[in-house]
Coordinates of C-alpha atoms in Angstrom, one line a residue:
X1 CA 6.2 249.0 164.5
X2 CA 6.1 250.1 168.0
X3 CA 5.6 254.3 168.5
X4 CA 7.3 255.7 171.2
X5 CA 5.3 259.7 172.3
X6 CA 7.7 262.0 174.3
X7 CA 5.8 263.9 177.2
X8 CA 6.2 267.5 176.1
X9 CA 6.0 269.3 179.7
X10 CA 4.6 268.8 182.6
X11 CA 2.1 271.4 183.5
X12 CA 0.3 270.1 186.6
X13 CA 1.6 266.9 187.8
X14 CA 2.4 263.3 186.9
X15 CA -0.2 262.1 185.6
X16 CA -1.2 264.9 183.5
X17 CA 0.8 266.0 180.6
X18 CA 1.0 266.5 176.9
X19 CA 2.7 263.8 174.1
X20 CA 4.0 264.7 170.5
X21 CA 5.0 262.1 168.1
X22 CA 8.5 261.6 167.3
X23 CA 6.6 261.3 163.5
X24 CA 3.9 263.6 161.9
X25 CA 1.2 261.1 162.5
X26 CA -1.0 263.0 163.5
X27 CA -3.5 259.4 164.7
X28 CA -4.3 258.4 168.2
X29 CA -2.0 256.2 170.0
X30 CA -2.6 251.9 168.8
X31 CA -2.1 248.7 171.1
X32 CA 1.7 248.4 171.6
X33 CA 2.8 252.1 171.4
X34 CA 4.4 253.5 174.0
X35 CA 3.8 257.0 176.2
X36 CA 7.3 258.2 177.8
X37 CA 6.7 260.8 180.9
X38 CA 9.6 262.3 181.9
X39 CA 8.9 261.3 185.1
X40 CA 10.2 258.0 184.3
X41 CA 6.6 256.6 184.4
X42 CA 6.3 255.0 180.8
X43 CA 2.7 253.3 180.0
X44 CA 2.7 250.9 177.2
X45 CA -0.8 251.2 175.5
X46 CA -2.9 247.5 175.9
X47 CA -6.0 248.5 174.0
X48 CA -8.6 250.7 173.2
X49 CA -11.5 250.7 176.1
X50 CA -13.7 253.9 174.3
X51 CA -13.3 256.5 171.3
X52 CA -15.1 259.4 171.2
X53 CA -15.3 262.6 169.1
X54 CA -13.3 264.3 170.7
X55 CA -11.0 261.8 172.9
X56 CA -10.0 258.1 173.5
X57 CA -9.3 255.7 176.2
X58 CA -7.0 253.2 176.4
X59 CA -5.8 250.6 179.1
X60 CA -2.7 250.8 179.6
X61 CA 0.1 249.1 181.5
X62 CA 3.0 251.0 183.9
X63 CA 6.3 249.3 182.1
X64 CA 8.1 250.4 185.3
X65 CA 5.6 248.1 186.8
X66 CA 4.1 245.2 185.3
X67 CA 0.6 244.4 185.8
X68 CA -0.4 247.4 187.3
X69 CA -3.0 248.6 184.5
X70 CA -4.4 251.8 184.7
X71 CA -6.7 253.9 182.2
X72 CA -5.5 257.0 180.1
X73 CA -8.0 259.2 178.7
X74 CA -6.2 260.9 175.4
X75 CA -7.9 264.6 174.2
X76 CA -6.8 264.9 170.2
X77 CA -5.6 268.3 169.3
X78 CA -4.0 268.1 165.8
X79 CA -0.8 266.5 165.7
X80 CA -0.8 266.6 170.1
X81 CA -2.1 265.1 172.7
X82 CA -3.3 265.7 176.0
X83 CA -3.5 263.1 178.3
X84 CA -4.2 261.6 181.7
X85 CA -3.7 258.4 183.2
X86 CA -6.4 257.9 186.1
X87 CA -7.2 254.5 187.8
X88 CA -8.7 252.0 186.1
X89 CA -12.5 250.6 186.8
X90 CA -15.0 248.1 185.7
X91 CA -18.0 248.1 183.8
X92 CA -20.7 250.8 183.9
X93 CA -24.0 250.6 186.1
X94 CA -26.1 250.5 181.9
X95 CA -24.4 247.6 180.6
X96 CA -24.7 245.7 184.7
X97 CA -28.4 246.6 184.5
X98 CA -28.7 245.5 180.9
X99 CA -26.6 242.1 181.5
X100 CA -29.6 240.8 184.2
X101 CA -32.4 239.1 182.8
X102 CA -35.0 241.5 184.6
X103 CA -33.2 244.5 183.4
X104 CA -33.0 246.3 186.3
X105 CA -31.0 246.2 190.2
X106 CA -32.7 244.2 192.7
X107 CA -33.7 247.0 195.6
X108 CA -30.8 245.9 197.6
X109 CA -28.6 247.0 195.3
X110 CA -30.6 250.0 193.1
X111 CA -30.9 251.9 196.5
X112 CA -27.2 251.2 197.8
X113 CA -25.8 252.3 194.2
X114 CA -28.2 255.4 194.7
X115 CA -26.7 256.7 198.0
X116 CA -23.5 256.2 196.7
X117 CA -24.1 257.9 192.9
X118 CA -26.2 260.9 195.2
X119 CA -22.8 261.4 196.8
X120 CA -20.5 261.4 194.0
X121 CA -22.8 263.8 192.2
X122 CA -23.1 266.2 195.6
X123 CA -18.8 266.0 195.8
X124 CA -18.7 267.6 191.9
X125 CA -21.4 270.0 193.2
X126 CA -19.0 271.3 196.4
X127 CA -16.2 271.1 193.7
X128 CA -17.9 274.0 191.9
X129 CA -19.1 272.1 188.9
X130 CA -22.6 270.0 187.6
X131 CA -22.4 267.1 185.1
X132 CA -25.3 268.2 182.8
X133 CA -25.0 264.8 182.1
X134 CA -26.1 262.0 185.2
X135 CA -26.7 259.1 183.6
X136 CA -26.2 255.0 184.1
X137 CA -23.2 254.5 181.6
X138 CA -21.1 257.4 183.3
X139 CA -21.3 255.6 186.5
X140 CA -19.0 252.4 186.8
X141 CA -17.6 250.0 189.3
X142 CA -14.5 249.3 190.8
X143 CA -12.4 246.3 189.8
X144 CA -11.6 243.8 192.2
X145 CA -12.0 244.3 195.8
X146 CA -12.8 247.2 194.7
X147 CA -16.6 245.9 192.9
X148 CA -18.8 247.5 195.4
X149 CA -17.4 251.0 194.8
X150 CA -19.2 253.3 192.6
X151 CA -17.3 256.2 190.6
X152 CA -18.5 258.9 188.8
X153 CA -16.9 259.1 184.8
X154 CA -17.0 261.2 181.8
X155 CA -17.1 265.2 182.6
X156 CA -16.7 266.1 178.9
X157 CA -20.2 268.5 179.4
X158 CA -19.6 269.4 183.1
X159 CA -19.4 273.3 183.5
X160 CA -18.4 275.2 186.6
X161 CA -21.4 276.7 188.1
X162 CA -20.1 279.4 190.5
X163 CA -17.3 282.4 189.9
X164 CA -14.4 283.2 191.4
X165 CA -16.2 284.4 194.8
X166 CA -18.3 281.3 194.7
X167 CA -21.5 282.4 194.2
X168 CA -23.6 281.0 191.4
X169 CA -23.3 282.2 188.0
X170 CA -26.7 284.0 186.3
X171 CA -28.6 281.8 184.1
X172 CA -27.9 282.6 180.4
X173 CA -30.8 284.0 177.9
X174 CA -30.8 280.4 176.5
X175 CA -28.6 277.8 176.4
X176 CA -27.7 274.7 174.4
X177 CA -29.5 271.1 175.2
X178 CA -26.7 269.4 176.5
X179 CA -27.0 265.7 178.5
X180 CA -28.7 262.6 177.2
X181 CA -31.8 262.4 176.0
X182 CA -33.2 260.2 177.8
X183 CA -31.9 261.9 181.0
X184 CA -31.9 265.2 180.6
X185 CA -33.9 267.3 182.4
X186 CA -36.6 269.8 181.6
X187 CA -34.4 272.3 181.5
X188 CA -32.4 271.2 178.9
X189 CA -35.2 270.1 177.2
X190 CA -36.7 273.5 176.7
X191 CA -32.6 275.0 175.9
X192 CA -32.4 276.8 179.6
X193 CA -29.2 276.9 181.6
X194 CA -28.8 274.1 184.3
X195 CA -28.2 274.1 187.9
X196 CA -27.5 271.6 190.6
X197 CA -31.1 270.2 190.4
X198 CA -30.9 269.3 187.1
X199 CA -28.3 266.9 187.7
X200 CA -30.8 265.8 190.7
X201 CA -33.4 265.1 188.0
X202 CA -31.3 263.4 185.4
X203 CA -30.6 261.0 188.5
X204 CA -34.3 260.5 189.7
X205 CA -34.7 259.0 185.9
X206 CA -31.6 257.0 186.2
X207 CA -32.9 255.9 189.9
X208 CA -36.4 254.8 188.2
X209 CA -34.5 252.9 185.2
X210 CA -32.6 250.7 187.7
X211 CA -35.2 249.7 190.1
X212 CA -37.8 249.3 187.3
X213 CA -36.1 248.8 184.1
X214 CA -36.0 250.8 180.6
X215 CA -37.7 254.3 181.1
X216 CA -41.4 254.8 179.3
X217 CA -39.5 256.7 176.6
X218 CA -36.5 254.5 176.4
X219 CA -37.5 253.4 172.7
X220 CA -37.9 257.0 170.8
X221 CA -35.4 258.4 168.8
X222 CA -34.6 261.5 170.7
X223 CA -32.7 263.2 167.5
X224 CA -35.5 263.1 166.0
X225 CA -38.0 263.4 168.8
X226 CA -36.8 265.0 171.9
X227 CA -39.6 266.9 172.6
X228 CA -41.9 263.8 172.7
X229 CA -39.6 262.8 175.6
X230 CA -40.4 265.8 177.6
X231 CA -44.2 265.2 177.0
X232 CA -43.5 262.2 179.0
X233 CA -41.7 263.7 181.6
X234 CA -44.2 266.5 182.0
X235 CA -47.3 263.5 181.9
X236 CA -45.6 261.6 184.9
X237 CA -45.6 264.6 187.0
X238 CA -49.2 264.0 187.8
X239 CA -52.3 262.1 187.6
X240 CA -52.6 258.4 186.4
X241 CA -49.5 258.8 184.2
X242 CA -47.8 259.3 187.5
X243 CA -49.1 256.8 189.5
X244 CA -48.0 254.5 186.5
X245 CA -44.5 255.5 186.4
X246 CA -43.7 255.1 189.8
X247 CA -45.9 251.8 190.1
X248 CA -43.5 249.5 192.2
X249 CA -41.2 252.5 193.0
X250 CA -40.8 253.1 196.6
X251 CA -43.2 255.9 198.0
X252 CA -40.0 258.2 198.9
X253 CA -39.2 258.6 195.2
X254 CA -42.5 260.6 194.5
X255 CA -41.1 262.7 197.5
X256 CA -37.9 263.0 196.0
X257 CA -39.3 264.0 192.8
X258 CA -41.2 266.6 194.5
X259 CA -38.2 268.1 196.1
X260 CA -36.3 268.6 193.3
X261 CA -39.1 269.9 191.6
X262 CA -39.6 272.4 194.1
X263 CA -35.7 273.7 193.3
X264 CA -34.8 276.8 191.5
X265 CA -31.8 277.5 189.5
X266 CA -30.1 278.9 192.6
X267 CA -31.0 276.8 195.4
X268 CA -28.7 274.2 196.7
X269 CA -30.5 270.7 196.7
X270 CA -30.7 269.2 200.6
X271 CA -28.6 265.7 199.8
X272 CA -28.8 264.5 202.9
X273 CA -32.8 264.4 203.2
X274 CA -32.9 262.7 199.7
X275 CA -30.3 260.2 201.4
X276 CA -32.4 260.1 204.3
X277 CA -35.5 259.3 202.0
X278 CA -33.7 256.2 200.4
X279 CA -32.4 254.9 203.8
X280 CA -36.2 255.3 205.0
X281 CA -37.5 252.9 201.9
X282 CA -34.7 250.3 202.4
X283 CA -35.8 250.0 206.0
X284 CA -39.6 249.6 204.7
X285 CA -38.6 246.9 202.7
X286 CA -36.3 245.1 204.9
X287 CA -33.1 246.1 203.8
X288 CA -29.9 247.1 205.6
X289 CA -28.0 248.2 203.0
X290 CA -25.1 246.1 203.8
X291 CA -26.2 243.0 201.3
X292 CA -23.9 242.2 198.8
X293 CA -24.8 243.6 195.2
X294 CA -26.0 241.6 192.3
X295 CA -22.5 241.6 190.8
X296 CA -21.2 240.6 193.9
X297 CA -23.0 237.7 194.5
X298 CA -22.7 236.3 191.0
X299 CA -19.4 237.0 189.3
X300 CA -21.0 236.3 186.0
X301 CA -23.1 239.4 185.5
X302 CA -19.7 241.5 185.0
X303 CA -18.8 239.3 182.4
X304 CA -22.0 238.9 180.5
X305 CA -21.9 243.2 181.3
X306 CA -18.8 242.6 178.5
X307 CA -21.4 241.4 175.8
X308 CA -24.2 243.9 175.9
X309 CA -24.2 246.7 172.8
X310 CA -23.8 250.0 173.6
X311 CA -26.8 251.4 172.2
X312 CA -28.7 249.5 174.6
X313 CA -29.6 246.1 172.6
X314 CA -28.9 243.3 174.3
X315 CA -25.7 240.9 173.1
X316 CA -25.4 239.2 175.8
X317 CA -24.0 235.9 175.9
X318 CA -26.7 233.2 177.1
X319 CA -26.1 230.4 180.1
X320 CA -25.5 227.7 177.4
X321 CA -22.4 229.7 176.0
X322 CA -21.5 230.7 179.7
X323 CA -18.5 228.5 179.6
X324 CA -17.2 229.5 176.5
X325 CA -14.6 232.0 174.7
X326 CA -16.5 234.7 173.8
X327 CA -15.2 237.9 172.2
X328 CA -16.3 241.0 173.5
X329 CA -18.5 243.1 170.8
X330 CA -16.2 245.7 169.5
X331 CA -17.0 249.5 171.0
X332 CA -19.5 251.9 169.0
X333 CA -19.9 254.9 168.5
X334 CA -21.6 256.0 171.5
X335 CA -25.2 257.4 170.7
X336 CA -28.6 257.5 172.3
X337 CA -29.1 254.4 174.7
X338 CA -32.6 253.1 173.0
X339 CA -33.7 249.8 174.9
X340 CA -35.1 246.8 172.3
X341 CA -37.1 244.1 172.9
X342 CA -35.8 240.9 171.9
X343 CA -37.4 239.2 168.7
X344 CA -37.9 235.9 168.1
X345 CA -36.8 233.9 165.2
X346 CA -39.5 234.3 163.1
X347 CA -39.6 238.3 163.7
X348 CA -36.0 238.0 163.2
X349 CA -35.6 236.1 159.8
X350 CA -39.1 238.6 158.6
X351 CA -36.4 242.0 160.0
X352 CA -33.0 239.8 158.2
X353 CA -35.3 239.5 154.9
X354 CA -36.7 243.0 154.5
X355 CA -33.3 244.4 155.1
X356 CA -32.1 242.0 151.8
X357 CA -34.6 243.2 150.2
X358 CA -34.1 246.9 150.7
X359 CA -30.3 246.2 149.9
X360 CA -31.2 244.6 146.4
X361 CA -33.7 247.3 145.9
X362 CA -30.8 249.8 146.2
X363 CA -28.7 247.6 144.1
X364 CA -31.2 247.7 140.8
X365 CA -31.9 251.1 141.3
X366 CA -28.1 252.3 141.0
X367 CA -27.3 249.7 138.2
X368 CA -30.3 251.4 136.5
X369 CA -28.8 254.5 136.8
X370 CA -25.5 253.3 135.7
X371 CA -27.3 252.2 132.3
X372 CA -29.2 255.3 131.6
X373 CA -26.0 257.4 132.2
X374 CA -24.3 254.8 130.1
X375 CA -26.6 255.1 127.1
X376 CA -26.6 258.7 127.3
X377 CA -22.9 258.9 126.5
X378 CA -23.5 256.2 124.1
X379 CA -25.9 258.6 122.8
X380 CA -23.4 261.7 121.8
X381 CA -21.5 261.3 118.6
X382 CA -17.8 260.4 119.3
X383 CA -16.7 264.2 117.4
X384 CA -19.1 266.6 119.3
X385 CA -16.6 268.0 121.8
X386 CA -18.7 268.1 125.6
X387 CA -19.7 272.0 126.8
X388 CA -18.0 272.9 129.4
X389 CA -20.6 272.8 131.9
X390 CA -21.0 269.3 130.5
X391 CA -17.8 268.3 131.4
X392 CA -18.0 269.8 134.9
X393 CA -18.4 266.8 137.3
X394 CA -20.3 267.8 140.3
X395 CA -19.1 265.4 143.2
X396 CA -22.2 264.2 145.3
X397 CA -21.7 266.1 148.7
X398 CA -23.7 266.7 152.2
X399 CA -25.8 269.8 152.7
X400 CA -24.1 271.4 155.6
X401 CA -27.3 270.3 157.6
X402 CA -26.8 266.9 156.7
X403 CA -23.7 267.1 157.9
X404 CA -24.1 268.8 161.4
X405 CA -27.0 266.3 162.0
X406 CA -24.3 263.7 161.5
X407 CA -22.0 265.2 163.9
X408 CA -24.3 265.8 167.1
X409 CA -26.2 262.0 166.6
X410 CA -23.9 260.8 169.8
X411 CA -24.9 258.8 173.2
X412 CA -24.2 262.6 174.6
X413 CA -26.5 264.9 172.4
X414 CA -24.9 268.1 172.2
X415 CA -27.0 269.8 170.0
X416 CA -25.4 273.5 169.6
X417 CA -21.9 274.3 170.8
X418 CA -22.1 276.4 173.7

């Protein structure tokens, strides 16, 4: 049965507004519902492109319009919703790295996508706000024509960095680690309030990720083991580990890495010499920056882009199914992006068998339970009335902690509310 949301008011301008439901369902909006604006601009809900824990997007379709698809990013507040319908885009620079065999950009296109990520990230800076969370998924492409355009998505940590005169608000005693983990910058890493060049260094590991591939500290679990990430990053800041890390990296990155380095929390980053650095290593290796990028020139990566998992393990659909009907993996939860190798049969049938075997394991030990508790009751003879504190059930619940970890284990690791 098709829903129908009325727009409440409109507060800023078209696009923007707030939707109740006609019922007390208080659930996000499903394929087929409809979202009326009383500007006459009705959007009929196509599908679900992302849920998060605190909002949803959909694709959705202007019904004044037909085929003109655009996407609306919903906020949950109880029973209403804010919403905003934005253009629509394509896939996101993670999965288009992920769906190419080498894992990684050729230069031609890593360095073009850099200029034009540098510049999305300096426009939020004018704007008055950082990210506090650069990273390879929150970039995307355009659809279409518009495939060689880059946009900047997903502000859900950005935070406004200067006050109503414009100048720069003080650093805080401490602050929360907010970003990704495998981004995030030292900063964060050691819970100190970020500035406009820690958006620079989340960026520098994103710019090493798509010219090289996965990171050196793509694979660990940074819930559990965040500071062994910024070991990492702290090793590649000199000697061999260095040299290692930016071993087929163009020399201007090490010079890049140096300059935002060489930042403090109140200095505003020089964009145009970093671009200038990138435009300088594209001319040393031949390239003029107007080649066509990878998904360009092969219309299949964006497609195969459709079949690679979230959490960074490869589900991409191989040439021999190329031709095929292939249905897109259904969206995750987002959580840390951990790169995994491929295994091969054998490693996979060893992985499919231990599992079964854990599974069983589980299995006997709860039907052993079961019987114990069972005789036990057999046990007690049918007249003896039960103590009170006998009959008390205790329902098996989560320690608060258990239940906090659960709620910050997301691809953006908020780990303390600010």
């Amino acid at each position: 049965m098709e829903r129908i949301y009325k727009k409440e008011r409109n507060a800023y301008s078209n696009i923007f507004g707030q939707m109740v439901y006609e019922s007390k369902d208080p659930t996000l909006p499903k394929p087929g519902d409809t979202v009326e604006h009383s500007t006459e601009q009705h959007f009929r809900v196509l599908d679900q492109i992302y849920q998060g824990p605190f909002s949803a997007v959909y694709r959705v379709e202007n019904i004044a319009q037909p085929g003109a698809q655009f996407a609306m990013k919903v906020e949950r507040i109880k029973s209403i919703e804010r919403y905003l319908v934005m253009e629509l885009v394509g896939m996101d620079l993670g999965r288009l790295r992920r769906a190419r065999q080498e894992r990684r950009f050729t230069m031609a296109t890593a360095l073009r996508v850099l200029i034009q990520t540098l510049e999305r990230i300096e426009s939020l800076h004018e704007a008055g706000y950082i990210s506090r969370d650069v990273k390879a998924p929150n970039f995307a492409i355009g659809v279409d024509n518009q495939a060689a355009v880059v946009y900047m998505l997903d502000y859900g940590f950005a935070r406004k960095y200067v006050d109503e005169k414009g100048q720069v608000i003080p650093p805080r005693p401490s602050a929360a680690l907010m970003g990704t983990f495998q981004y995030c910058s030292l900063a964060s890493h050691t819970h100190k309030d970020q500035s406009r060049k820690d958006d620079l260094e989340s960026w520098l590991y994103m710019a090493i990720e798509l010219i090289r591939g996965p990171l050196p500290w793509a694979k660990i679990d940074g819930n559990k083991e965040h500071k062994k990430i910024l070991e990492y990053k702290l090793q590649i800041r000199q000697g061999e580990p260095r040299q290692k890390f930016f071993e087929s990296i163009p020399y201007q990155f090490e010079e890049i890495m140096d300059k935002i380095d060489g930042y403090r929390y109140y200095d505003k980053p020089d964009y145009n010499s970093i671009r200038g650095l990138i435009r300088q290593a594209a001319t040393d290796y031949g390239i003029t920056l107007e080649e066509p990028l990878d998904w360009e020139r092969d219309s299949r990566m964006t497609k195969k882009a459709m079949y690679v998992g979230e959490l960074g393990e490869s589900n991409m659909a191989s040439s021999r199914l190329e031709n095929q009907e292939l249905k897109p993996l259904p969206a995750a939860s987002k959580m840390l992006e951990i790169e995994l190798e491929e295994k091969t049969p054998e490693e996979e049938a060893v992985r499919k068998n231990k599992k079964l075997q854990q599974k069983n394991l589980k299995i006997k030990n709860k039907r052993r339970k079961f019987q114990e508790t069972n005789n036990v009751w057999t046990a007690l003879p049918i007249s003896s009335p039960r103590s009170s504190a006998e009959s008390a059930e205790t329902p098996a619940t989560d320690s608060p902690n258990k239940t906090r970890a659960k709620s910050i284990v997301s691809n953006d690791c908020l780990l303390a509310q600010q």
